[in-house]
mmCIF file of C-alpha atoms in Angstrom:
data_model
loop_
_atom_site.group_PDB
_atom_site.id
_atom_site.type_symbol
_atom_site.label_atom_id
_atom_site.label_comp_id
_atom_site.label_asym_id
_atom_site.label_seq_id
_atom_site.Cartn_x
_atom_site.Cartn_y
_atom_site.Cartn_z
ATOM 1 C CA GLY Z 1 -0.061 -0.342 -0.068
ATOM 2 C CA LEU Z 2 1.164 3.449 -0.271
ATOM 3 C CA GLU Z 3 1.281 5.689 2.825
ATOM 4 C CA ALA Z 4 -0.829 8.923 2.593
ATOM 5 C CA VAL Z 5 1.176 11.339 3.493
ATOM 6 C CA SER Z 6 3.474 10.255 -0.538
ATOM 7 C CA ILE Z 7 0.284 9.847 -2.383
ATOM 8 C CA ALA Z 8 0.467 13.656 -1.038
ATOM 9 C CA ALA Z 9 4.118 14.265 -2.338
ATOM 10 C CA ILE Z 10 2.979 12.881 -5.933
ATOM 11 C CA GLY Z 11 0.389 15.673 -6.283
ATOM 12 C CA LYS Z 12 3.568 17.953 -5.474
ATOM 13 C CA HIS Z 13 4.257 17.371 -8.827
ATOM 14 C CA CYS Z 14 1.667 17.843 -11.551
ATOM 15 C CA ASN Z 15 -0.138 21.593 -11.324
ATOM 16 C CA ASN Z 16 -3.124 20.067 -10.744
ATOM 17 C CA SER Z 17 -2.585 17.887 -7.244
ATOM 18 C CA ALA Z 18 -6.058 16.502 -6.924
ATOM 19 C CA ALA Z 19 -5.273 14.964 -10.559
ATOM 20 C CA MET Z 20 -2.585 12.899 -9.672
ATOM 21 C CA VAL Z 21 -3.090 12.063 -6.224
ATOM 22 C CA GLU Z 22 -6.225 10.534 -8.906
ATOM 23 C CA LEU Z 23 -3.666 8.843 -10.320
ATOM 24 C CA ALA Z 24 -1.378 7.487 -7.570
ATOM 25 C CA ARG Z 25 -4.516 6.370 -6.003
ATOM 26 C CA ARG Z 26 -5.547 4.389 -9.023
ATOM 27 C CA SER Z 27 -2.396 3.105 -9.416
ATOM 28 C CA VAL Z 28 -2.354 1.800 -6.178
ATOM 29 C CA LEU Z 29 -6.432 0.179 -7.106
ATOM 30 C CA LEU Z 30 -5.164 -1.598 -9.797
ATOM 31 C CA ASN Z 31 -2.735 -3.342 -8.696
ATOM 32 C CA LEU Z 32 -4.041 -5.279 -6.126
ATOM 33 C CA LEU Z 33 -6.841 -5.778 -7.943
ATOM 34 C CA ALA Z 34 -4.353 -7.021 -10.452
ATOM 35 C CA THR Z 35 -2.351 -9.044 -7.506
ATOM 36 C CA PRO Z 36 -3.842 -13.139 -7.230
ATOM 37 C CA LEU Z 37 -4.995 -13.005 -3.747
ATOM 38 C CA ALA Z 38 -3.751 -15.882 -2.351
ATOM 39 C CA PRO Z 39 -1.245 -14.586 -1.784
ATOM 40 C CA ARG Z 40 -2.494 -11.201 -0.691
ATOM 41 C CA LEU Z 41 -4.316 -14.186 2.461
ATOM 42 C CA ALA Z 42 -1.725 -16.499 2.902
ATOM 43 C CA PRO Z 43 -0.739 -16.451 6.676
ATOM 44 C CA SER Z 44 2.660 -14.750 6.210
ATOM 45 C CA ALA Z 45 0.258 -11.902 4.974
ATOM 46 C CA ARG Z 46 -2.011 -11.461 7.829
ATOM 47 C CA LEU Z 47 -1.387 -8.775 9.831
ATOM 48 C CA THR Z 48 0.561 -9.529 12.726
ATOM 49 C CA LEU Z 49 -0.846 -8.903 17.591
ATOM 50 C CA PRO Z 50 0.660 -5.773 18.643
ATOM 51 C CA THR Z 51 3.899 -5.650 19.184
ATOM 52 C CA ALA Z 52 5.316 -4.435 23.171
ATOM 53 C CA SER Z 53 5.323 -0.882 20.893
ATOM 54 C CA GLY Z 54 2.099 -1.301 19.614
ATOM 55 C CA GLU Z 55 2.569 -1.475 16.554
ATOM 56 C CA VAL Z 56 0.320 -3.481 14.581
ATOM 57 C CA GLY Z 57 0.890 -4.295 11.050
ATOM 58 C CA MET Z 58 3.565 -6.715 8.496
ATOM 59 C CA ALA Z 59 6.737 -6.421 8.998
ATOM 60 C CA GLY Z 60 9.219 -4.604 6.065
ATOM 61 C CA CYS Z 61 9.059 -0.928 4.456
ATOM 62 C CA VAL Z 62 6.277 -0.568 1.745
ATOM 63 C CA SER Z 63 6.411 -0.995 -1.776
ATOM 64 C CA TYR Z 64 5.666 1.672 -4.117
ATOM 65 C CA PRO Z 65 5.120 1.437 -7.772
ATOM 66 C CA ASP Z 66 7.913 1.495 -10.331
ATOM 67 C CA TRP Z 67 7.401 4.841 -12.047
ATOM 68 C CA LEU Z 68 8.923 6.309 -8.474
ATOM 69 C CA LEU Z 69 12.462 4.879 -9.010
ATOM 70 C CA GLY Z 70 14.726 7.805 -8.301
ATOM 71 C CA THR Z 71 14.848 11.302 -6.955
ATOM 72 C CA TRP Z 72 12.002 14.250 -6.857
ATOM 73 C CA ASP Z 73 12.668 17.010 -6.548
ATOM 74 C CA VAL Z 74 8.919 18.756 -4.654
ATOM 75 C CA SER Z 75 8.510 21.900 -3.840
ATOM 76 C CA ASN Z 76 6.025 21.571 -0.936
ATOM 77 C CA THR Z 77 3.738 25.558 -0.656
ATOM 78 C CA LEU Z 78 0.695 24.832 2.194
ATOM 79 C CA GLN Z 79 -3.260 25.065 1.107
ATOM 80 C CA ARG Z 80 -5.130 23.990 4.326
ATOM 81 C CA PHE Z 81 -5.076 22.757 7.100
ATOM 82 C CA VAL Z 82 -8.366 20.864 8.236
ATOM 83 C CA MET Z 83 -9.414 18.391 11.302
ATOM 84 C CA PRO Z 84 -11.596 15.987 10.870
ATOM 85 C CA LEU Z 85 -12.484 13.979 13.659
ATOM 86 C CA GLY Z 86 -12.839 18.114 15.393
ATOM 87 C CA SER Z 87 -10.089 20.534 17.109
ATOM 88 C CA ALA Z 88 -10.404 18.489 20.506
ATOM 89 C CA LEU Z 89 -7.853 15.904 18.865
ATOM 90 C CA VAL Z 90 -5.309 18.470 17.709
ATOM 91 C CA ASP Z 91 -3.224 20.440 19.918
ATOM 92 C CA PRO Z 92 -2.690 23.474 20.005
ATOM 93 C CA LEU Z 93 0.290 24.052 19.375
ATOM 94 C CA THR Z 94 0.001 21.756 16.167
ATOM 95 C CA GLN Z 95 -2.841 24.084 15.642
ATOM 96 C CA LEU Z 96 -1.564 28.030 16.407
ATOM 97 C CA SER Z 97 1.410 26.115 13.539
ATOM 98 C CA ALA Z 98 -0.123 25.627 10.528
ATOM 99 C CA MET Z 99 -2.146 28.462 10.976
ATOM 100 C CA ASP Z 100 0.780 30.073 10.745
ATOM 101 C CA ASP Z 101 2.516 28.627 8.236
ATOM 102 C CA LEU Z 102 -0.334 29.195 5.797
ATOM 103 C CA ARG Z 103 -0.115 33.116 6.527
ATOM 104 C CA ARG Z 104 3.255 32.669 5.596
ATOM 105 C CA ASP Z 105 1.840 30.870 2.245
ATOM 106 C CA GLU Z 106 5.626 29.904 1.535
ATOM 107 C CA THR Z 107 6.644 27.102 -0.497
ATOM 108 C CA LEU Z 108 9.542 24.557 0.628
ATOM 109 C CA ARG Z 109 12.258 23.042 -1.696
ATOM 110 C CA TYR Z 110 13.507 19.030 -1.149
ATOM 111 C CA LEU Z 111 14.376 16.369 -2.893
ATOM 112 C CA LEU Z 112 12.806 13.187 -1.500
ATOM 113 C CA ARG Z 113 14.095 9.604 -3.565
ATOM 114 C CA TRP Z 114 13.681 5.949 -3.757
ATOM 115 C CA THR Z 115 16.076 2.912 -4.882
ATOM 116 C CA ARG Z 116 14.676 -0.887 -5.128
ATOM 117 C CA ASP Z 117 15.925 -2.479 -1.795
ATOM 118 C CA GLY Z 118 16.702 -6.161 -1.590
ATOM 119 C CA THR Z 119 13.682 -8.219 -2.879
ATOM 120 C CA GLY Z 120 13.811 -5.653 -5.776
ATOM 121 C CA ALA Z 121 11.138 -3.568 -4.631
ATOM 122 C CA CYS Z 122 10.475 -0.217 -5.706
ATOM 123 C CA VAL Z 123 10.892 1.828 -1.755
ATOM 124 C CA GLN Z 124 11.416 4.673 -0.267
ATOM 125 C CA ASP Z 125 15.422 6.099 1.231
ATOM 126 C CA ARG Z 126 13.114 7.106 3.971
ATOM 127 C CA ALA Z 127 16.795 7.899 5.858
ATOM 128 C CA PHE Z 128 17.477 10.547 2.236
ATOM 129 C CA ASN Z 129 13.598 11.193 2.883
ATOM 130 C CA GLY Z 130 13.486 12.264 6.460
ATOM 131 C CA ALA Z 131 16.779 14.541 6.414
ATOM 132 C CA GLN Z 132 15.362 16.144 3.317
ATOM 133 C CA GLU Z 133 11.494 17.141 4.419
ATOM 134 C CA ALA Z 134 13.045 18.219 8.535
ATOM 135 C CA ALA Z 135 15.465 20.471 7.232
ATOM 136 C CA ALA Z 136 13.103 22.379 4.557
ATOM 137 C CA PHE Z 137 11.033 22.214 6.998
ATOM 138 C CA LEU Z 138 13.200 23.640 10.382
ATOM 139 C CA GLY Z 139 14.791 26.560 7.298
ATOM 140 C CA ASP Z 140 16.377 28.732 9.374
ATOM 141 C CA LEU Z 141 16.181 27.776 12.852
ATOM 142 C CA GLY Z 142 17.987 24.692 12.317
ATOM 143 C CA SER Z 143 19.771 21.707 10.641
ATOM 144 C CA VAL Z 144 20.254 18.109 10.134
ATOM 145 C CA ALA Z 145 23.226 16.544 10.993
ATOM 146 C CA ALA Z 146 21.884 12.579 10.089
ATOM 147 C CA SER Z 147 19.509 10.396 9.866
ATOM 148 C CA VAL Z 148 19.505 7.041 9.949
ATOM 149 C CA PHE Z 149 16.520 5.024 9.077
ATOM 150 C CA ALA Z 150 16.330 1.127 10.327
ATOM 151 C CA THR Z 151 14.567 -1.849 10.523
ATOM 152 C CA PRO Z 152 15.143 -3.728 14.331
ATOM 153 C CA PRO Z 153 12.926 -7.165 15.830
ATOM 154 C CA ASP Z 154 11.177 -3.894 17.875
ATOM 155 C CA ALA Z 155 10.123 -2.371 15.507
ATOM 156 C CA PRO Z 156 8.581 -4.660 11.367
ATOM 157 C CA HIS Z 157 7.680 -0.830 10.698
ATOM 158 C CA GLY Z 158 10.877 0.555 11.012
ATOM 159 C CA ARG Z 159 12.530 3.719 13.274
ATOM 160 C CA LEU Z 160 13.778 6.744 12.250
ATOM 161 C CA ARG Z 161 16.493 8.892 14.149
ATOM 162 C CA ILE Z 162 16.594 12.475 12.753
ATOM 163 C CA ASP Z 163 20.036 14.293 14.592
ATOM 164 C CA PHE Z 164 18.909 18.303 14.006
ATOM 165 C CA GLU Z 165 22.453 20.694 15.293
ATOM 166 C CA PRO Z 166 20.601 24.486 16.346
ATOM 167 C CA ASP Z 167 22.890 26.318 14.077
ATOM 168 C CA GLY Z 168 21.807 25.740 10.831
ATOM 169 C CA GLY Z 169 25.832 24.363 9.661
ATOM 170 C CA GLY Z 170 24.819 20.706 8.884
ATOM 171 C CA ALA Z 171 24.125 18.661 5.968
ATOM 172 C CA GLY Z 172 20.528 18.519 4.477
ATOM 173 C CA GLY Z 173 19.329 20.543 2.070
ATOM 174 C CA GLY Z 174 16.228 21.657 1.902
ATOM 175 C CA ARG Z 175 14.459 25.017 0.448
#
């Protein structure tokens, strides 16, 4: 399956982002329909029970369509902020931050990369993508010193660690 944030990122590459998001959604649905049902129902493909950390789902990375392979130059402009389950579930700092981002109307630019894993599946380079997005969102407030993605036994979906430097003097990229 395709993560929601990645579907949104796909739409940022097109002037008509709603059309691009719909295209990505259809691509995912077509890939699901094109695969036989039996492997998806096999015991190894079933959802796992929650781990000690509370995570649920199949272990490993999410795979993406091959057309995402490569490095993408992303332009990200916040156009709206919605709270579908109501403001009671969104903390005030997040609400204020989102409203401030809307007011500033700035476009963030960064790179995102998809590669092949050991099985040949198209996967996102989570360490690279995390560092790029974090650096773009930090702007002049700091920089990314390091970013590491790993899939330890206690985190079947992986764990991303991003280290920050407050002075704006590290690696990363961004704007």
